[in-house]
PDB file of C-alpha atoms in Angstrom:
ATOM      1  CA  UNK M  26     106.570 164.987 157.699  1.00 90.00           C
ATOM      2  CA  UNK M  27     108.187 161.741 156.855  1.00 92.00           C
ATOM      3  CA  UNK M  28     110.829 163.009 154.373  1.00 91.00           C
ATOM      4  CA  UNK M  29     111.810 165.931 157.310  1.00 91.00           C
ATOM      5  CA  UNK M  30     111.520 163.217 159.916  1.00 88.00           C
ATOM      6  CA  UNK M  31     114.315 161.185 157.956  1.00 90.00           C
ATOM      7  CA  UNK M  32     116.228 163.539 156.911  1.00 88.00           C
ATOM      8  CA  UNK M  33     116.553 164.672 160.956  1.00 86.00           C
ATOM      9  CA  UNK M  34     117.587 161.273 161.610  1.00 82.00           C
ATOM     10  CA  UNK M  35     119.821 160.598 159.295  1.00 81.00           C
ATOM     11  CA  UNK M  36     122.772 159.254 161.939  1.00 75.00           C
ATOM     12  CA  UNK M  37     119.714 156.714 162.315  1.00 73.00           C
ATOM     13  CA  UNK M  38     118.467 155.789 158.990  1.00 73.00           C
ATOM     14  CA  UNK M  39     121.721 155.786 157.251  1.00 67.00           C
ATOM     15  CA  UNK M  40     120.813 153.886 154.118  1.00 68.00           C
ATOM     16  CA  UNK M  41     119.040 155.492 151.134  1.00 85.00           C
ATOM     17  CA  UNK M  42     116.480 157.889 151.951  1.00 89.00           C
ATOM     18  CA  UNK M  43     114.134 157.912 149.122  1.00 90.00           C
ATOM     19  CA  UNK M  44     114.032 154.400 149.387  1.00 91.00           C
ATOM     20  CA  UNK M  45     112.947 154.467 153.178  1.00 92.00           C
ATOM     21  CA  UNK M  46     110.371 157.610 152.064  1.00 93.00           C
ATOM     22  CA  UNK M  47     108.726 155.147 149.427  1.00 94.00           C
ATOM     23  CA  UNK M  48     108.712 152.142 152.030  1.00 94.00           C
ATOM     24  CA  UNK M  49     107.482 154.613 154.732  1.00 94.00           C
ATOM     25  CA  UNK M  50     104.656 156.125 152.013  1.00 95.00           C
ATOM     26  CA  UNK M  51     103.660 152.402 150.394  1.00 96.00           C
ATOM     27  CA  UNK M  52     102.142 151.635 154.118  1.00 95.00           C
ATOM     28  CA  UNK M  53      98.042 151.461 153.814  1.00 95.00           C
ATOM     29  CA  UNK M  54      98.187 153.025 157.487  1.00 92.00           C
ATOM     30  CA  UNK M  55      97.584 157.381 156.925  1.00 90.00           C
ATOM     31  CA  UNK M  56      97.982 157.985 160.397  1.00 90.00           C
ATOM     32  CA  UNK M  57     100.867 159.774 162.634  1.00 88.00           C
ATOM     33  CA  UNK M  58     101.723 156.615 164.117  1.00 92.00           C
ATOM     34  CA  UNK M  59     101.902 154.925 160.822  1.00 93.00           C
ATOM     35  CA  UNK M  60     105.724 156.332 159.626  1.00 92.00           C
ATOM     36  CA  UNK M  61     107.104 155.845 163.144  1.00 90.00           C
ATOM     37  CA  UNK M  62     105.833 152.017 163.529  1.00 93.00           C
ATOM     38  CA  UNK M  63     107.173 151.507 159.741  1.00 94.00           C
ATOM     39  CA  UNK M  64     110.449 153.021 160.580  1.00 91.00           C
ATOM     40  CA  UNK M  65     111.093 151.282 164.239  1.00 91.00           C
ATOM     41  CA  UNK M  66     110.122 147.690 162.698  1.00 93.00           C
ATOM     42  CA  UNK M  67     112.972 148.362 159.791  1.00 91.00           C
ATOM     43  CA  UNK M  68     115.709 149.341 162.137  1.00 87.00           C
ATOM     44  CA  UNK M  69     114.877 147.086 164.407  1.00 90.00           C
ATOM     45  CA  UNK M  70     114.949 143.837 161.763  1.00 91.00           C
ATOM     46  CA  UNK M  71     118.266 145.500 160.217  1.00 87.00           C
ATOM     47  CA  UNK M  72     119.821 144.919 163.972  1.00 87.00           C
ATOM     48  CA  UNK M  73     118.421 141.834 164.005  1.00 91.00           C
ATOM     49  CA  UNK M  74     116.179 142.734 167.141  1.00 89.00           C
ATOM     50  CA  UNK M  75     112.998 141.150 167.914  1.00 88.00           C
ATOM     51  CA  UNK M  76     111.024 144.349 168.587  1.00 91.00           C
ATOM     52  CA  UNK M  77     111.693 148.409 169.780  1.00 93.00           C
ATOM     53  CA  UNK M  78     111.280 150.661 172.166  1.00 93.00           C
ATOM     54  CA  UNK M  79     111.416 153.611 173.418  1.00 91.00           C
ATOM     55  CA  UNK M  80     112.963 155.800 176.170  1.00 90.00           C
ATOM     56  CA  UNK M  81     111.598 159.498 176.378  1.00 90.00           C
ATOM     57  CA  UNK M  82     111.271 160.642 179.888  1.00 90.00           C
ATOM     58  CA  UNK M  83     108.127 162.571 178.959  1.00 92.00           C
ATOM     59  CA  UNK M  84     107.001 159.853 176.946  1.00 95.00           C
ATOM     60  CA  UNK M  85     105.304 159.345 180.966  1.00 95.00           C
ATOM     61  CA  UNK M  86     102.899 162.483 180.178  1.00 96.00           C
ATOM     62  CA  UNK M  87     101.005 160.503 177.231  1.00 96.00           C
ATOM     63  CA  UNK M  88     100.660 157.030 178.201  1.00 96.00           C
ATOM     64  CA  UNK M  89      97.350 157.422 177.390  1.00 96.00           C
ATOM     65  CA  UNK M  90      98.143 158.438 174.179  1.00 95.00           C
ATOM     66  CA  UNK M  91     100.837 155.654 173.415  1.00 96.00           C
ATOM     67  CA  UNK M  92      98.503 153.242 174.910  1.00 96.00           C
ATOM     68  CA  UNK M  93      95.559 153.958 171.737  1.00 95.00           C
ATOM     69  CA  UNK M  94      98.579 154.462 169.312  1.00 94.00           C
ATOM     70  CA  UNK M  95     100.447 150.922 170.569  1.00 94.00           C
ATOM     71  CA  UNK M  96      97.267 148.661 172.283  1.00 92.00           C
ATOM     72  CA  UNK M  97      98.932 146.383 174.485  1.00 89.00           C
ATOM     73  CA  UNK M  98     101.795 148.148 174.266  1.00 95.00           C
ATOM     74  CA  UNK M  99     104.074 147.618 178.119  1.00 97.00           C
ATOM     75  CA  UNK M 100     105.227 150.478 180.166  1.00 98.00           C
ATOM     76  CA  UNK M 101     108.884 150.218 182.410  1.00 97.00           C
ATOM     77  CA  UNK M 102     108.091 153.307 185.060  1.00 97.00           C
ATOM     78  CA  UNK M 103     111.765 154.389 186.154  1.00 96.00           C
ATOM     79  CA  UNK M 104     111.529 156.506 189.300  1.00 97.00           C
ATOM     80  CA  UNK M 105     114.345 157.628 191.533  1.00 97.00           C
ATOM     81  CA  UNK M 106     114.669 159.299 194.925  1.00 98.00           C
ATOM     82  CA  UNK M 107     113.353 162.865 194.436  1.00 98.00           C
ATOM     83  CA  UNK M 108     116.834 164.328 196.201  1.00 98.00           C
ATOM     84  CA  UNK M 109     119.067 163.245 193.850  1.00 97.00           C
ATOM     85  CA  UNK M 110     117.256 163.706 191.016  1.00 96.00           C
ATOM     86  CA  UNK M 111     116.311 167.676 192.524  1.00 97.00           C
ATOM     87  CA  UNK M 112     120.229 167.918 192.694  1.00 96.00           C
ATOM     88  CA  UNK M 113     120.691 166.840 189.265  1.00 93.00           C
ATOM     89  CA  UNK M 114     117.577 169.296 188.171  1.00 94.00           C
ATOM     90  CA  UNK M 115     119.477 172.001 190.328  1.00 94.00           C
ATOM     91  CA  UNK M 116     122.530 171.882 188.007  1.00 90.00           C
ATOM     92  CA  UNK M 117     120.850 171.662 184.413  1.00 88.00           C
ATOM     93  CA  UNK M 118     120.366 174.904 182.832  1.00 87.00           C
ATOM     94  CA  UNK M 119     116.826 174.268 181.708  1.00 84.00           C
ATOM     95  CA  UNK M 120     115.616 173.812 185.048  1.00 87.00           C
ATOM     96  CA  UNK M 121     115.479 176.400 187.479  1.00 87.00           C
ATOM     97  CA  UNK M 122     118.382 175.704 189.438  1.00 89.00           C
ATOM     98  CA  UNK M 123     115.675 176.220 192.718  1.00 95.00           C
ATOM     99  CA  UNK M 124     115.952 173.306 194.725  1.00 97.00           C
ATOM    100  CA  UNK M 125     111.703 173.672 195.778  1.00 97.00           C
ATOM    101  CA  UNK M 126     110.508 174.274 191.991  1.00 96.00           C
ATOM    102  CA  UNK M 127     112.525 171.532 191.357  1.00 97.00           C
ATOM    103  CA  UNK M 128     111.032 168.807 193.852  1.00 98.00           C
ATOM    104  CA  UNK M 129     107.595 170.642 193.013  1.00 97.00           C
ATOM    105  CA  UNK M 130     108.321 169.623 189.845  1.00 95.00           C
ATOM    106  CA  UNK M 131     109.534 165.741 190.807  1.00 97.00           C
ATOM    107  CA  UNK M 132     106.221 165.312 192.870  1.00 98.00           C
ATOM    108  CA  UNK M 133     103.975 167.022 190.207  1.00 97.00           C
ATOM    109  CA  UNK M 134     105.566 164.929 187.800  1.00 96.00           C
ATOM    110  CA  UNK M 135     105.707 161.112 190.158  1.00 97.00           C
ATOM    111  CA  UNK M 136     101.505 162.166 190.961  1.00 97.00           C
ATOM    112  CA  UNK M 137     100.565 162.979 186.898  1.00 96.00           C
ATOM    113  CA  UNK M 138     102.438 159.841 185.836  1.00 96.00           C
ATOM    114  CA  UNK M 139     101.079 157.534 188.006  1.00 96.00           C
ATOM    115  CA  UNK M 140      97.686 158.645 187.809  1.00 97.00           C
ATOM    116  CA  UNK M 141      97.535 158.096 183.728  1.00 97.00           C
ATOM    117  CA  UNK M 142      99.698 154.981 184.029  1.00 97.00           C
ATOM    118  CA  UNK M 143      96.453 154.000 186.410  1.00 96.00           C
ATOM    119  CA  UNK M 144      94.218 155.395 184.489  1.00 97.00           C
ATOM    120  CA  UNK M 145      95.033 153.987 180.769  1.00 96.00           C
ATOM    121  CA  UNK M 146      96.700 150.866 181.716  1.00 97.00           C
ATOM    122  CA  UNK M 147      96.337 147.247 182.862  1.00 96.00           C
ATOM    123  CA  UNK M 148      98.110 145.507 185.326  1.00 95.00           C
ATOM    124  CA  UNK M 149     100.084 143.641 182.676  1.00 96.00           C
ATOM    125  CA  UNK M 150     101.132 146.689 180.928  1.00 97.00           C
ATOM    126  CA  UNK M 151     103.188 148.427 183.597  1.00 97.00           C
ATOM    127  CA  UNK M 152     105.939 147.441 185.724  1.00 97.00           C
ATOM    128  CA  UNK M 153     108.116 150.241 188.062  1.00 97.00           C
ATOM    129  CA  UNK M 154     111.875 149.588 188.491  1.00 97.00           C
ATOM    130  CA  UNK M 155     113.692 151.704 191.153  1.00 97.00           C
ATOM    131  CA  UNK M 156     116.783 153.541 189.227  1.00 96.00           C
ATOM    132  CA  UNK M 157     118.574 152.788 192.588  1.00 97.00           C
ATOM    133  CA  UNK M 158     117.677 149.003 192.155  1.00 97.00           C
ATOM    134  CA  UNK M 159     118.802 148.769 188.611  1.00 96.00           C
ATOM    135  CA  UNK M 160     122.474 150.352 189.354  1.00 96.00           C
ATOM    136  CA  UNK M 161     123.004 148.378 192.569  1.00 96.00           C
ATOM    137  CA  UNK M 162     121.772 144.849 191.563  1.00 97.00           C
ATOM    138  CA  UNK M 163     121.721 145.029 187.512  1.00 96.00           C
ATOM    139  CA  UNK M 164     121.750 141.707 187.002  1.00 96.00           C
ATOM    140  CA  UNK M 165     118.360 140.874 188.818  1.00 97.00           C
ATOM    141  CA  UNK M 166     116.755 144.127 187.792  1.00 98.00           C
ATOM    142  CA  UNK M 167     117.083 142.894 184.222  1.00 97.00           C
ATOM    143  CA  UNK M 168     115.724 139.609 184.631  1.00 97.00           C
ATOM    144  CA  UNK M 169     112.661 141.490 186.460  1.00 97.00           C
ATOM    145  CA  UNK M 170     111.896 143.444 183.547  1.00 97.00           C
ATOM    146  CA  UNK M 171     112.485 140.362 181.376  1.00 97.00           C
ATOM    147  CA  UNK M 172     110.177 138.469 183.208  1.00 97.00           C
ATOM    148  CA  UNK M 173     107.567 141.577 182.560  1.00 98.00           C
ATOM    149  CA  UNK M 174     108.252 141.884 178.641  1.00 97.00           C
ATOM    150  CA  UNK M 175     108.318 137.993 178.292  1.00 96.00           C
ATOM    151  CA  UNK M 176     111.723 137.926 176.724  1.00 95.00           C
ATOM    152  CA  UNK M 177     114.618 135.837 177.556  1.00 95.00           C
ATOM    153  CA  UNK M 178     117.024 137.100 179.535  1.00 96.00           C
ATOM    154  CA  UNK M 179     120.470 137.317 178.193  1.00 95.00           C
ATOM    155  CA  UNK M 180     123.736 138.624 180.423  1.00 94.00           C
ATOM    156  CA  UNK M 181     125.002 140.052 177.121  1.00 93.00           C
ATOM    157  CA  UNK M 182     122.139 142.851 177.788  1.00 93.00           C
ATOM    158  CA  UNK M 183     124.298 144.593 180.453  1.00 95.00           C
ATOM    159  CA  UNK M 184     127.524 144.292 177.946  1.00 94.00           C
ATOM    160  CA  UNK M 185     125.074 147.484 175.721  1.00 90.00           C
ATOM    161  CA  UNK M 186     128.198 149.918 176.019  1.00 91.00           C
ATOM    162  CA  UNK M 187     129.902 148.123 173.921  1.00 92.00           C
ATOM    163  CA  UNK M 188     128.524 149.185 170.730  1.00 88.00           C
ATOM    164  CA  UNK M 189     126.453 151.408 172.413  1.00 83.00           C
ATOM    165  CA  UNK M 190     128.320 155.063 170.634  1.00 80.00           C
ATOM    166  CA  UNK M 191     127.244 152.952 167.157  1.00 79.00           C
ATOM    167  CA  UNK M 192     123.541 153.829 168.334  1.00 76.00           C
ATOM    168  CA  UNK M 193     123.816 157.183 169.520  1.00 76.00           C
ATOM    169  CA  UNK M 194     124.447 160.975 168.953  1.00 73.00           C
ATOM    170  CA  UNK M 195     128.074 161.597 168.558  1.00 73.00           C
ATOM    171  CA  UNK M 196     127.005 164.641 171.046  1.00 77.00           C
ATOM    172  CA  UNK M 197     125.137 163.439 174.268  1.00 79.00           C
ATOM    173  CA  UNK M 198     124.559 165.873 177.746  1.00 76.00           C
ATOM    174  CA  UNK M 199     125.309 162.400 179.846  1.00 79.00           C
ATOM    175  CA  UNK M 200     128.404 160.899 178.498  1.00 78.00           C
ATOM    176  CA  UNK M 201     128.565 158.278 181.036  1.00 81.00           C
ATOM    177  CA  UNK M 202     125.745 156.572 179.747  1.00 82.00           C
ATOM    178  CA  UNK M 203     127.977 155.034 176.542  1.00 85.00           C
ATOM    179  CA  UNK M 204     129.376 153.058 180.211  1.00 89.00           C
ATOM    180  CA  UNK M 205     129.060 149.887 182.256  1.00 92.00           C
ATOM    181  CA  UNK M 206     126.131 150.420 184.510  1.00 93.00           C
ATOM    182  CA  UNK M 207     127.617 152.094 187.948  1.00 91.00           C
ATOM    183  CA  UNK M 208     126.472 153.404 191.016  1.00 92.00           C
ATOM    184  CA  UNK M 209     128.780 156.572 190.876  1.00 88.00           C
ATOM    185  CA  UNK M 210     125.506 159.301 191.059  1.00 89.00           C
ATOM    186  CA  UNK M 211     123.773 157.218 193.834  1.00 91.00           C
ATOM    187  CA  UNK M 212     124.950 159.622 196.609  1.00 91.00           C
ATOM    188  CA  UNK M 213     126.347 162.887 195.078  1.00 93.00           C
ATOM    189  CA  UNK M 214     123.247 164.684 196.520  1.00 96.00           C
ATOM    190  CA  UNK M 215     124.801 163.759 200.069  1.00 96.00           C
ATOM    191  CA  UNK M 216     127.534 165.983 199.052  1.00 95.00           C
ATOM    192  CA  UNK M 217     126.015 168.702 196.715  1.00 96.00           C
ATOM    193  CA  UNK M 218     122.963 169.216 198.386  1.00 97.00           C
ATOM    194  CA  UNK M 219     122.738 171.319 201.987  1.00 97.00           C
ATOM    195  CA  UNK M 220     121.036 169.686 205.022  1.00 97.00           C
ATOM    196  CA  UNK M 221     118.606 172.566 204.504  1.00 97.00           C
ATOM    197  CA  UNK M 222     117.523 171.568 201.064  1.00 97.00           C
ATOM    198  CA  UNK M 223     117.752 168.043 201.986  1.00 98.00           C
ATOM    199  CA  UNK M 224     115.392 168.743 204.925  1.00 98.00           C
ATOM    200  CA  UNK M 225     113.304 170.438 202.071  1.00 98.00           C
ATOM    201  CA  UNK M 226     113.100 168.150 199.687  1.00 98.00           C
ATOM    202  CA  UNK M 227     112.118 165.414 202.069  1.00 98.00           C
ATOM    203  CA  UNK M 228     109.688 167.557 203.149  1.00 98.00           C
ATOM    204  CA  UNK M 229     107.464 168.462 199.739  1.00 98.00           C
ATOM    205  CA  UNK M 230     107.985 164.541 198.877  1.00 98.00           C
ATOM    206  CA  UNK M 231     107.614 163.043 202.054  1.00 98.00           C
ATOM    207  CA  UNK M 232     104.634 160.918 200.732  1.00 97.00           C
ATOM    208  CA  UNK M 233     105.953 159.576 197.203  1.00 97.00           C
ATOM    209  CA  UNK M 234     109.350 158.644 199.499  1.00 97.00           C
ATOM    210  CA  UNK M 235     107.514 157.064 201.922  1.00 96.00           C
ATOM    211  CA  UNK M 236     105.443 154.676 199.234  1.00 94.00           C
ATOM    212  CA  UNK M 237     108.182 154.534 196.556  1.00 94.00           C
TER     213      UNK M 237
END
């Protein structure tokens, strides 16, 4: 597991890999989550960075899990208004391209994750930013999640694009996000979407809207 594990991430985990298979193997911890907290902690101190994290969507389907893996570990909820993510949905191939599967699928999604982030987590542990927010006022979103993660707050943070392609896949499906933070997808479902499947949308996620 480890040595397939490195040798997937090797644009990651450039240096020697038998070395970082011994380090990984030396730990006293024979768990799954043993490699992966070995391996975040090393990249993290060869960046210099106080700690990791980490930015799955799905991770939001296992916070339960991550919760007994990490104890204490604290959860930023990202959620977005369901039209424009159901018109970004509509025009990725691995979604259906059906505008009510795919707000079925926001709302099935906004009601699981909320309910386990309920369920498995303290007060403490969670805090839910509003993509819209964090695009239109960067600045104070950051310091809000700061605040929540008890780290100082630093206006280099928002300067990430700058040696942001040293840290990713020379192949990504979003290209934009190697950018500034921008506003440019805050209305395209205005203009892609039909009044119809606006009307729709609205409709199957009237109540998340209305709360969110």
């Amino acid at each position: 597991l480890v040595r397939q594990y490195l040798q997937n991430r090797r644009d990651l985990f450039s240096n020697d890999l038998d070395a970082l298979e011994a380090m990984v193997m030396a730990d006293p911890e024979r768990t799954l989550r043993g490699p992966y907290r070995v391996l975040m902690e090393y990249w993290s101190r060869t960046l210099n960075k106080p700690r990791w994290g980490e930015k799955t969507p799905h991770n939001l389907f296992y916070v339960d899990v991550l919760n007994d893996m990490f104890p204490g570990a604290k959860f930023i909820h990202v959620v977005r208004d369901p039209r424009a993510v159901t018109q970004s949905m509509n025009s990725i191939e691995y979604y259906s391209g059906e505008t009510v599967f795919n707000a079925l699928n926001w709302r099935r999604s906004i009601r699981a994750g909320e309910a386990l982030l309920e369920q498995s987590l303290s007060s403490d542990q969670q805090c839910t930013i509003k993509y819209e927010d964090l695009v239109s006022a960067p600045d104070a979103t950051l310091r809000k999640i700061c605040h929540f993660l008890e780290e100082s707050y630093e206006p280099s943070m928002l300067k990430f694009y700058e040696t942001a392609a040293d840290h990713m896949p020379s192949t990504i499906r979003t290209p934009s996000i190697r950018g500034p933070v921008n506003q440019n997808s805050l209305s395209k479902w205005k203009k892609r979407l039909s009044a119809l499947e606006t009307e729709i949308i609205e409709s199957i996620c009237s109540e998340e809207m209305a709360r969110l």
